[in-house]
Coordinates of C-alpha atoms and ligand atoms in Angstrom, one line a residue:
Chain D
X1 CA -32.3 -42.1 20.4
X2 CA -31.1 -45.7 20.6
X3 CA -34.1 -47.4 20.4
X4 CA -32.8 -50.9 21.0
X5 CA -30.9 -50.2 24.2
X6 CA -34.0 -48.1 25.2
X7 CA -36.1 -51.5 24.5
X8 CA -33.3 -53.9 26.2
X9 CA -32.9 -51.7 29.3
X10 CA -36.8 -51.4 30.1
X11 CA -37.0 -55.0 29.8
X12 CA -33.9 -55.5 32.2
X13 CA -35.3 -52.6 34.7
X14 CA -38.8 -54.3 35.0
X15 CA -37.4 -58.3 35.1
X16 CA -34.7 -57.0 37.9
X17 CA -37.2 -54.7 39.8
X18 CA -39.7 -58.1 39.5
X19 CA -37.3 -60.4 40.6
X20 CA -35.8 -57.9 43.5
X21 CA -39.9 -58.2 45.3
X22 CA -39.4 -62.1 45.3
X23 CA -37.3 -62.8 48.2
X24 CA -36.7 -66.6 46.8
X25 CA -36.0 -65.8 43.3
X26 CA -32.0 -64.7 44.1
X27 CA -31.8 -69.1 44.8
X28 CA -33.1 -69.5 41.7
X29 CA -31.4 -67.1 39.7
X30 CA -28.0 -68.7 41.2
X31 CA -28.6 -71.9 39.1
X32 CA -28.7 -69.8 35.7
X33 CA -25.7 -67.7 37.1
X34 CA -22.8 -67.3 34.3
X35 CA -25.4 -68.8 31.7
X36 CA -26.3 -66.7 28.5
X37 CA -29.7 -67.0 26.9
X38 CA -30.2 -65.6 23.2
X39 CA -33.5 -65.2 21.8
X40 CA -34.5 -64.1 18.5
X41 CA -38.0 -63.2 18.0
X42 CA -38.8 -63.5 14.3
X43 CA -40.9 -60.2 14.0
X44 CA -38.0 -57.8 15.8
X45 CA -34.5 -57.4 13.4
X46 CA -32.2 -58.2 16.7
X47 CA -32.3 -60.8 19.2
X48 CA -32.2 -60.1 23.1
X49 CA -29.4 -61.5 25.0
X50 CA -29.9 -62.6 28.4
X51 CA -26.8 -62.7 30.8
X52 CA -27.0 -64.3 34.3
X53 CA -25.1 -63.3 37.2
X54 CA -26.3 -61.7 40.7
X55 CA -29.0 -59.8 38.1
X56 CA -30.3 -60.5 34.9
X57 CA -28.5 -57.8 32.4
X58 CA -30.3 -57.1 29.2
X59 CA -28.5 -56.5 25.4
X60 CA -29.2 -57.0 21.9
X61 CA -26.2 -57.4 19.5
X62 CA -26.0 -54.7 17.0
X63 CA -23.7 -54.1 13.6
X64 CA -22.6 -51.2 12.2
X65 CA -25.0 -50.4 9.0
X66 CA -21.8 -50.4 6.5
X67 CA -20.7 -54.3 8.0
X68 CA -21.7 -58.1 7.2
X69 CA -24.0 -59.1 9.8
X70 CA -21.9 -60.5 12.7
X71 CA -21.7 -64.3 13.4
X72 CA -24.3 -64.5 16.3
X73 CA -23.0 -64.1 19.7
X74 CA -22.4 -67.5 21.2
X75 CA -24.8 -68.4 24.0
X76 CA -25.4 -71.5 26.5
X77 CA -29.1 -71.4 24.5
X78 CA -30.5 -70.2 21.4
X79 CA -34.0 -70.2 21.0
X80 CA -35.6 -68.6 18.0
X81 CA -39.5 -67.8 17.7
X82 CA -42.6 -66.0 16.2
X83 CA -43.8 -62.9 18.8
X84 CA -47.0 -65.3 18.8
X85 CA -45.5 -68.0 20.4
X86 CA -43.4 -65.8 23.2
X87 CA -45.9 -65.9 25.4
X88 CA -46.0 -69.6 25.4
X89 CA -42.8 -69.5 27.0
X90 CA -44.0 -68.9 30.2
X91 CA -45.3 -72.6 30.6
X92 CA -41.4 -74.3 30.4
X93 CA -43.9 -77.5 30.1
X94 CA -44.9 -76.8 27.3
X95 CA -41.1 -76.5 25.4
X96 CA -40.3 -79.8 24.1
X97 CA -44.2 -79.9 22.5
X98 CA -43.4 -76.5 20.7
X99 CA -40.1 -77.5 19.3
X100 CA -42.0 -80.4 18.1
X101 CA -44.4 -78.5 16.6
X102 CA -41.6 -76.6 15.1
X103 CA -43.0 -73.2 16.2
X104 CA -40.0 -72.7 18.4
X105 CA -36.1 -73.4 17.0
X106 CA -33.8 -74.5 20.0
X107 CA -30.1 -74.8 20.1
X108 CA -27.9 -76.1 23.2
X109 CA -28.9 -76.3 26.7
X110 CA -33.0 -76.7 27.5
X111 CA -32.7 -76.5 31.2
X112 CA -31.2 -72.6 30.4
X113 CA -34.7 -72.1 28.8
X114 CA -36.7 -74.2 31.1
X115 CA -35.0 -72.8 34.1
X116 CA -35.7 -69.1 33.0
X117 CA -39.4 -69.6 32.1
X118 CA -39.9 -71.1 36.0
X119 CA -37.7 -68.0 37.0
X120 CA -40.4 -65.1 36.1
X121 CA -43.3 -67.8 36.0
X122 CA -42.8 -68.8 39.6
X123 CA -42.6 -65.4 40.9
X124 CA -44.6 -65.1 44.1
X125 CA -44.8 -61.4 45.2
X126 CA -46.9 -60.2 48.3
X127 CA -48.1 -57.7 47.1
X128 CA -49.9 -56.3 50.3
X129 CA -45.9 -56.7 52.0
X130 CA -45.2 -54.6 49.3
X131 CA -47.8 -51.8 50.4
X132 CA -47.1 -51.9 53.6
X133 CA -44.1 -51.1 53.4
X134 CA -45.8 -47.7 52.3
X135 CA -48.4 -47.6 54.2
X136 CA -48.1 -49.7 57.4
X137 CA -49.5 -53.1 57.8
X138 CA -52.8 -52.2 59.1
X139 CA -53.6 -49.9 56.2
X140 CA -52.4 -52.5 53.6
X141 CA -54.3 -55.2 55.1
X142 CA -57.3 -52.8 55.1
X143 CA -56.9 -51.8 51.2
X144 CA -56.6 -55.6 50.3
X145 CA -59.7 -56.7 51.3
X146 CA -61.4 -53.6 50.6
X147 CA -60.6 -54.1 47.1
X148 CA -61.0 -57.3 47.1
X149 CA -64.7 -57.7 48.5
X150 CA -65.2 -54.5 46.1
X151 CA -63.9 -56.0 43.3
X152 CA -65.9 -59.2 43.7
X153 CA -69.5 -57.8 44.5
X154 CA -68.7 -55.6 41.4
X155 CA -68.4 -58.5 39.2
X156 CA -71.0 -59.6 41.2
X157 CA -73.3 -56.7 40.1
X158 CA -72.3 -56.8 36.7
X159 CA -72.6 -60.4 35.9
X160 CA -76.1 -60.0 37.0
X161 CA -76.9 -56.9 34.9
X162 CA -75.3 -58.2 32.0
X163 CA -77.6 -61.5 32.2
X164 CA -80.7 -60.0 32.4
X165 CA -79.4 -57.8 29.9
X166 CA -78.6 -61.3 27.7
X167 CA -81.6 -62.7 28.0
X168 CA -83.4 -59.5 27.1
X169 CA -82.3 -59.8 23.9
X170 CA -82.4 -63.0 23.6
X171 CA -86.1 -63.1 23.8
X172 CA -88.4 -63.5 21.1
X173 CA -89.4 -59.6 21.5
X174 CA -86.5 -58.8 23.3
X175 CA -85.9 -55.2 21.7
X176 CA -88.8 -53.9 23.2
X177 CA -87.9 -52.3 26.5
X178 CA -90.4 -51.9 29.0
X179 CA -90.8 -49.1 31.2
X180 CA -91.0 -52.0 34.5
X181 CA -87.6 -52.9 33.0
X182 CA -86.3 -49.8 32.6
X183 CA -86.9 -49.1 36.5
X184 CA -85.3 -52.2 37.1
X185 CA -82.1 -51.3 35.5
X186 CA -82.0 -47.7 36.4
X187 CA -82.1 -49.3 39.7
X188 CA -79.1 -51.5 39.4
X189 CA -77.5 -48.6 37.9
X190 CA -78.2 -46.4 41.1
X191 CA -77.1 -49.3 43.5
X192 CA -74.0 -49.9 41.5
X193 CA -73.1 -46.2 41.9
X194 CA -74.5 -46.3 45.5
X195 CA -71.8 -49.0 46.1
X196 CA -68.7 -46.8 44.5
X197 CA -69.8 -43.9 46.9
X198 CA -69.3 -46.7 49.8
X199 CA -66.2 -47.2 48.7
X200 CA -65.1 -43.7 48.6
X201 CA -66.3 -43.3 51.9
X202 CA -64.2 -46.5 52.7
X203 CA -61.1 -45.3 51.1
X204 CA -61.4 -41.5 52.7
X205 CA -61.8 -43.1 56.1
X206 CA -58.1 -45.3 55.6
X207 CA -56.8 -42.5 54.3
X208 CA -57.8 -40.4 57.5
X209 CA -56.7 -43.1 59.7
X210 CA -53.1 -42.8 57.6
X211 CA -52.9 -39.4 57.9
X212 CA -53.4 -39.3 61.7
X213 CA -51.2 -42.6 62.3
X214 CA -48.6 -40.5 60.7
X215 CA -49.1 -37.2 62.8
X216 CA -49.2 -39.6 65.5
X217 CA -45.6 -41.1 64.7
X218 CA -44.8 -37.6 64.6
X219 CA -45.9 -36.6 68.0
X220 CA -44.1 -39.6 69.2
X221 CA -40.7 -38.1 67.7
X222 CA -41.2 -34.8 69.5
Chain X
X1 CA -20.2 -20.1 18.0
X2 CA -17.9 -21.5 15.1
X3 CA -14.8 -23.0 15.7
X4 CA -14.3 -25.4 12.4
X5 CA -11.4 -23.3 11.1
X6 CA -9.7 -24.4 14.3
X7 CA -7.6 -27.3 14.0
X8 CA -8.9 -30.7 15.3
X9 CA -5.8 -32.4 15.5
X10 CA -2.7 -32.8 18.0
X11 CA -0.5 -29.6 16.9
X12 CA 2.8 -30.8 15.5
X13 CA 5.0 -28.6 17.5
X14 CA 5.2 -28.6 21.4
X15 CA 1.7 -26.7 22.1
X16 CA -1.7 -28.6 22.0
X17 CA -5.1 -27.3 22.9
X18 CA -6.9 -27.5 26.0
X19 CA -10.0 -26.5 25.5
X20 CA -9.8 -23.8 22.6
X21 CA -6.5 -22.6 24.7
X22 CA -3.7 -23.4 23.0
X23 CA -1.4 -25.0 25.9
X24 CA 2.5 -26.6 26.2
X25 CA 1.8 -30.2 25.8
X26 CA 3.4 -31.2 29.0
X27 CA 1.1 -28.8 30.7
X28 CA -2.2 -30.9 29.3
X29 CA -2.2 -34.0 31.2
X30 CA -1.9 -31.5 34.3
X31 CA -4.8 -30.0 33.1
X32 CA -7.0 -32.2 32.3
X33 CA -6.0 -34.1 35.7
X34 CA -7.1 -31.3 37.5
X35 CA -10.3 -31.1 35.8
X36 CA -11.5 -34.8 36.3
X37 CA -10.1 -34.8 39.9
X38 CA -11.9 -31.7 40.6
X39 CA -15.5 -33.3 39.1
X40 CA -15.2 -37.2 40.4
X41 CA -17.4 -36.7 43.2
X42 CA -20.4 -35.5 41.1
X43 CA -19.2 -37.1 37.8
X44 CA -21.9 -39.4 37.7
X45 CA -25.2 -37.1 38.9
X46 CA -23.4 -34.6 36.2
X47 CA -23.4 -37.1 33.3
X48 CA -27.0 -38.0 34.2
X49 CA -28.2 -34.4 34.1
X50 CA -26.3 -32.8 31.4
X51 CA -27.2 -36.1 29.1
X52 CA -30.8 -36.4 30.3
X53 CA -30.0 -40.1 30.9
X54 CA -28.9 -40.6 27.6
X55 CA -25.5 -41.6 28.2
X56 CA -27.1 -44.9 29.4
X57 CA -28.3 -45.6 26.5
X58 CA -24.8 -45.0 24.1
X59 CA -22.8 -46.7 26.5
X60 CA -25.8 -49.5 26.2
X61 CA -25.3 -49.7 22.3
X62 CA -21.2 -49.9 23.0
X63 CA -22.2 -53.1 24.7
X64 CA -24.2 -54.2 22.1
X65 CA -21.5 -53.7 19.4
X66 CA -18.5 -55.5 21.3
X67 CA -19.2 -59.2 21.0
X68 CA -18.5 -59.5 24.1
X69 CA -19.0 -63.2 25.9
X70 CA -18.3 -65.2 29.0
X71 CA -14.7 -65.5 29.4
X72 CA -13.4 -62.2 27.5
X73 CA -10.7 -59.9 28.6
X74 CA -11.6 -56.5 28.4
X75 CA -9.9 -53.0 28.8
X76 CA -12.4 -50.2 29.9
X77 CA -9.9 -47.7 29.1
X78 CA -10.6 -43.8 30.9
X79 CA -12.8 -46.1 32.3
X80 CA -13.2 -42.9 35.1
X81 CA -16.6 -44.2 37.2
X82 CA -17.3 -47.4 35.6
X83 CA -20.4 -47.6 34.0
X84 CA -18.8 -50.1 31.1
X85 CA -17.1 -52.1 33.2
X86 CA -20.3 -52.9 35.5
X87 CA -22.0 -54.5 32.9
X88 CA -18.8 -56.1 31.6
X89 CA -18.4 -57.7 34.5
X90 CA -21.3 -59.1 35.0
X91 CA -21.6 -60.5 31.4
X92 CA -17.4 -62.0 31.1
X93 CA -18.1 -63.7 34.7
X94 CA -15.9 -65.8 36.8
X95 CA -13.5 -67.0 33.8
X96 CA -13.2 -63.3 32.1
X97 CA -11.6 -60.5 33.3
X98 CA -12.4 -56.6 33.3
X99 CA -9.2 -53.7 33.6
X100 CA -10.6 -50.6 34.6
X101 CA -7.7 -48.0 33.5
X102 CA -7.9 -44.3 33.8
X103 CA -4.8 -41.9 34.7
X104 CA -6.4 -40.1 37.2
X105 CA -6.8 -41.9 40.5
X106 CA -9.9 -39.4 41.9
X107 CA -12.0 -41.2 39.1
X108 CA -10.7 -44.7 39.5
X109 CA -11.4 -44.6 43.3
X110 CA -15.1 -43.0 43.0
X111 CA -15.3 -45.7 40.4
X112 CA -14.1 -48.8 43.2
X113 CA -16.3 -47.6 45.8
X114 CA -18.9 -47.5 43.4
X115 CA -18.5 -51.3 41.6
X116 CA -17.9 -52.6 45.5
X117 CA -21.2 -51.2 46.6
X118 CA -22.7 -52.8 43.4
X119 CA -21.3 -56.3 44.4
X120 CA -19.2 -56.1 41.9
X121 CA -16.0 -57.5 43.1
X122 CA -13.2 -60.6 41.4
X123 CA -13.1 -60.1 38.1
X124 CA -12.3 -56.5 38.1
X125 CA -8.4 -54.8 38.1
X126 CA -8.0 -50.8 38.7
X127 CA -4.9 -49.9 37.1
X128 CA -3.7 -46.0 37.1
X129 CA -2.1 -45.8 33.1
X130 CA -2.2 -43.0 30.2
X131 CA -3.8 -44.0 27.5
X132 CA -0.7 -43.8 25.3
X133 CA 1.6 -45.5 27.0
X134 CA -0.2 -48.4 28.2
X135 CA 1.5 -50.8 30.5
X136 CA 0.1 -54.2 29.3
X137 CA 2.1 -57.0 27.5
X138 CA 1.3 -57.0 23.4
X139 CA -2.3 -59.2 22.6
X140 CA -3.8 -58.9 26.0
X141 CA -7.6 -58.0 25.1
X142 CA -10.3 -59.3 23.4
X143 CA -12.1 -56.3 23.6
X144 CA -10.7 -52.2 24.1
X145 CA -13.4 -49.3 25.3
X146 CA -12.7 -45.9 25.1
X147 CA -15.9 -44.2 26.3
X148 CA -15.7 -39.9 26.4
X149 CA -11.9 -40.4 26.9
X150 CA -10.0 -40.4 23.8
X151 CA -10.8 -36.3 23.8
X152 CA -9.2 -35.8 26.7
X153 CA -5.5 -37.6 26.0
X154 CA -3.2 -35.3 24.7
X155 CA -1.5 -37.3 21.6
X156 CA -4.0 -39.3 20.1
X157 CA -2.1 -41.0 17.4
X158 CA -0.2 -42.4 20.2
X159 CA -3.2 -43.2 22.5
X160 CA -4.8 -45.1 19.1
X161 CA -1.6 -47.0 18.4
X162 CA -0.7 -48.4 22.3
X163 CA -4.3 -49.7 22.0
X164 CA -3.3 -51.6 19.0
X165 CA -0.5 -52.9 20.5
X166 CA -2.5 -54.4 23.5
X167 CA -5.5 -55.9 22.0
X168 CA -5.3 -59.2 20.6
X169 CA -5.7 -60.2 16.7
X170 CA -9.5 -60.8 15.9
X171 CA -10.2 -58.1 18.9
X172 CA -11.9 -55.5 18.6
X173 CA -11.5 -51.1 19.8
X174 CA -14.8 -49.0 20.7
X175 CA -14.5 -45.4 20.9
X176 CA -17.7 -44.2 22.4
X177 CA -17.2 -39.9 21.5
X178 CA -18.8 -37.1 21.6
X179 CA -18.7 -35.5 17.8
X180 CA -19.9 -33.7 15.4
X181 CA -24.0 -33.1 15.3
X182 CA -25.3 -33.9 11.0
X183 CA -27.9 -31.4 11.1
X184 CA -27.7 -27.6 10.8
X185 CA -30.6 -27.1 13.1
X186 CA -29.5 -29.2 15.9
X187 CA -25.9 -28.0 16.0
X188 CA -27.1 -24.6 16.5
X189 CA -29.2 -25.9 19.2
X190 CA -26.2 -28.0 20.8
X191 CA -24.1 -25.3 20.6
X192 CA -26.3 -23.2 22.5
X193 CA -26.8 -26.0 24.7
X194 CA -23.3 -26.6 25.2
X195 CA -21.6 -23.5 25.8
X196 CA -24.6 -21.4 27.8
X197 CA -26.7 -23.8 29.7
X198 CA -23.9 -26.5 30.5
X199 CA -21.1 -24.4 32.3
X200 CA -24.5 -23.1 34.4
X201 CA -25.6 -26.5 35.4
X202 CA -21.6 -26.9 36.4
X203 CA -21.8 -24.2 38.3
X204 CA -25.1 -25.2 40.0
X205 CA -24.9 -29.1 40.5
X206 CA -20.7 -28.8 40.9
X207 CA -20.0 -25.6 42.0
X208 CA -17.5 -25.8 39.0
X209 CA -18.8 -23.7 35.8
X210 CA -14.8 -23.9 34.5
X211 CA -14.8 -27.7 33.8
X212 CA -17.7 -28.0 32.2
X213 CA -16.6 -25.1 29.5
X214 CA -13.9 -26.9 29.5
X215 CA -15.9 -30.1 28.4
X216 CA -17.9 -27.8 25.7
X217 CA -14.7 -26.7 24.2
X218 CA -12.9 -30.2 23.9
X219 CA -15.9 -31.5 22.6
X220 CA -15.6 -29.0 19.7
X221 CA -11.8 -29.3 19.3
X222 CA -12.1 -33.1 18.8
X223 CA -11.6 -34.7 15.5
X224 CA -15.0 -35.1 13.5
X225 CA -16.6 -38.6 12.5
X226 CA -14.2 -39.4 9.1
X227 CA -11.4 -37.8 11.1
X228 CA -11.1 -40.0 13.9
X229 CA -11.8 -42.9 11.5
X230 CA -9.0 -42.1 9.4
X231 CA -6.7 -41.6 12.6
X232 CA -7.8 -45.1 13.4
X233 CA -6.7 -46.9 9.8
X234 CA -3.5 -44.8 10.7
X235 CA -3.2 -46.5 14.2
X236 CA -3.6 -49.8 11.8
X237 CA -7.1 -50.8 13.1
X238 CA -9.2 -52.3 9.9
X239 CA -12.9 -52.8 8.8
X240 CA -13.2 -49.4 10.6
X241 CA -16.6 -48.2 10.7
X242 CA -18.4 -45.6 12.9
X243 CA -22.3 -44.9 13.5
X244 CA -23.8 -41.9 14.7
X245 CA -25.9 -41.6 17.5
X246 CA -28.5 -39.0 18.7
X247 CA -27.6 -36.8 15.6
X248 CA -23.9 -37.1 15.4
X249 CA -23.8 -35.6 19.4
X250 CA -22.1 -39.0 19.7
X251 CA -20.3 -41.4 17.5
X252 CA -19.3 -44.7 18.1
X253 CA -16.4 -45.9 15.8
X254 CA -15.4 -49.4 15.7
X255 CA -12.0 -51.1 14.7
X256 CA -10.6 -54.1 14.7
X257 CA -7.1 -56.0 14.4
X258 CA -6.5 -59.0 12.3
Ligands
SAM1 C1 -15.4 -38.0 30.7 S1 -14.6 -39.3 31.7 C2 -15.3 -40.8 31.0 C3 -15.4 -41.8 32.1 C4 -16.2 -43.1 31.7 N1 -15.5 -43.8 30.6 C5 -17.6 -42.8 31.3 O1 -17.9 -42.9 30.1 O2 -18.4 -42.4 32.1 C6 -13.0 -39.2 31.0 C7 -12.0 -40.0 31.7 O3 -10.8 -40.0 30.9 C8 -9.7 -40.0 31.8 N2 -8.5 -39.7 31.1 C9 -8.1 -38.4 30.6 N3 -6.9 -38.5 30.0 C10 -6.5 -39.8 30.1 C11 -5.4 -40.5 29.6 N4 -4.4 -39.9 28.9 N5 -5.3 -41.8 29.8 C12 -6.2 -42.5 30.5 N6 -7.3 -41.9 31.0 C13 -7.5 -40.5 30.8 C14 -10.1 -39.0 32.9 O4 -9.4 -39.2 34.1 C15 -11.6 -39.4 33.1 O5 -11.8 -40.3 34.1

């Protein structure tokens, strides 16, 4: 199995399928358009090759085993890095400082670069639009801040736990665990479990109310 | 099944095979026409299925080895649904160019109406042409592909040496081909593969079990790895080279002209 292709064409898959949620990102994937970005991560043995057009298209360059190693492809911009620094990218701010710093090599056109980072950095996808389009708008809506407001009191709850927990141990004799204590966080234990059977419930209810919306749609067909 | 004491190469004489039939030579263009005309409409589900996807991923590495940049000229050559020429496309851009040739016109429209509904329009020519005689001036292309084609065309030699012609000094040819699998074990398994399960699947997915044997039994009658090289240094490619993929299943040789 051509494990470079199989690399290069799941990163192209997930930057197109990314970029294909934003409906603003085809305007700013026209100023890159005809532009080639090559960028050679120290740790991997090839570099990935960016082409712009309509899409992003994904490639590496490869030699045969018996050859000299090709002259590297000739791209608009070069950058070459350590796997520690990629991430960096994302902030196109923060370019000129890294070359500076010499963690990052760059040859030809910075705005290539700089343009790209912005590109996937900038992406803003709604995801509830996204869901609805599964599930219908109310639903989505409902699931959002469902999650949400669960997702928050759980940090909430846990926070808390985890601070009495911290200055338990902090104390002088904090190993000792007494039995009022114990109550107490059995307690928090219980509510927190309380609170995920709320949100079953929750979830079974929209999911009720999805099922009969879509019985309903049916009827309508009939 | 064992078929290496059959000949790989064009027959001298006027017969050639077809499949492991032994056929007139003017009857094999015919016959192969027929075939590809007969799967076009479910070429592309086919290649999927009977590859498991995989064909993405060798056309994928015949990208990788080409070179190819912004502003090259490229001739996808049995270019039949064009997978190669997508991508080309998209990477030559407005100042490169991308001929999509195949002799069958079945294949070369499923492949328009594909590469339109892509958005891939401008930079891309269909031109009907055989493989051996090809109508473009001497020096044309920076780049040749040859992708699951070359097996088909009835006189090789002839096919490697009108590609020659076209491509221009410092370009390079790519045969993508299916070959011969480097393991015992997994040529069994191919084999089995190949000559039981395929033609089934034909039958299913294409109501067409004959084409698909067909397919099993060029694949066998086609020239091994160090063969096809060799025919290549013939055809006076040089720096010829060839890696194997998935096992040997598929090779992908590489020549160039200086
Ligand atoms: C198996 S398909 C490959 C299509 C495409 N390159 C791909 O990889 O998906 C083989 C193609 O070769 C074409 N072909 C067969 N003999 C040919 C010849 N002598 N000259 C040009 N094309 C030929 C067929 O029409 C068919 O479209």
């Amino acid at each position: 199995m051509p494990l470079p292709q199989l690399l290069t064409s799941a990163i192209e898959i997930g930057i197109n399928q990314l970029l294909a949620l934003d409906p603003d990102s085809p305007a700013r994937l026209a100023k890159l358009k005809g532009k080639t970005l090559q960028v050679k991560v120290k740790e991997l043995p090839w570099p990935l090759i960016f082409s712009f057009s309509d899409q992003v298209d994904v490639r590496t360059s490869q030699t045969a085993t018996n050859e000299q190693p090709e002259a590297p492809i000739s791209s608009d911009c070069f950058i070459e890095l350590n796997l520690e620094t990629l991430p960096k990218l994302k902030d196109s701010s923060q370019l000129t400082q890294l070359i500076q710093q010499q963690k990052l090599n760059l040859i030809g056109d910075i705005y290539i670069a700089q343009t790209f980072s912005t590109l996937i950095k900038d992406l803003d996808i709604d995801w509830e639009e996204q869901l609805s389009q599964y599930t219908g708008d109310v639903v989505a809506h409902q699931t959002f801040s469902t999650m949400q407001s669960a997702f928050s009191d759980l940090k909430r709850q846990l926070t808390t736990s985890a601070e009495q927990l911290s200055n338990k141990l902090t104390e002088p004799n904090g190993l000792s665990v007494s039995k009022n204590e114990f109550f107490l966080f059995s307690d928090d234990v219980s509510d927190i479990r309380s609170h995920v059977e709320r949100l079953d419930a929750r979830l079974a209810i929209l999911e009720q109310k999805q099922l009969s919306r879509t019985s309903n749609t049916k009827d309508d067909t009939q | 099944m064992s078929v290496s004491d059959t000949k790989n190469t064009d027959t001298d004489n006027n017969t050639t095979h077809f499949g492991f039939k032994q056929v007139d030579k003017n009857q094999k263009v015919d016959m192969v026409k027929e075939v590809f005309q007969s799967v076009a409409a479910k070429y592309d589900i086919m290649n999927d299925m009977m590859s498991f996807g995989i064909h993405r991923l060798w056309k994928r590495y015949t990208i990788d080895c080409s070179g190819v940049r912004a502003g090259h000229k490229i001739l996808d050559l049995a270019g039949g649904t064009g997978d190669l020429t997508a991508k080309f496309s998209r990477i030559v851009g407005e100042s490169g160019q991308v001929v999509l040739a195949d002799i069958n016109d079945a294949m070369l429209k499923v492949g328009r109406d594909k590469l339109r509904n892509l958005g891939i329009v401008g930079n891309v020519e269909y031109v009907q042409a055989n493989a051996e005689t090809l109508p473009f001036p001497d020096n044309t292309f920076d780049i040749i592909t040859i992708a699951f084609g070359l097996r088909n065309v009835t006189d090789k030699a002839k096919a490697l040496a009108s590609m020659h012609r076209v491509l221009k000094p410092g370009g390079r040819l790519l045969v993508l081909e299916f070959s011969k699998p480097t393991n015992e074990m997994l040529s069994k398994a191919y084999d089995l593969y190949s000559f039981h399960l395929l033609p089934k699947m034909g039958q299913v997915i294409a109501n067409d079990s004959e084409s698909y044997q067909y397919l099993a039994e060029s694949i066998r009658m086609h020239p091994g790895q160090d063969e096809l090289k060799s025919m290549m240094d013939e055809a006076g490619f040089e720096h010829t080279s060839y890696q194997n993929l998935t096992g040997g299943i598929v090779a992908m040789h590489r020549g160039f002209k200086f």
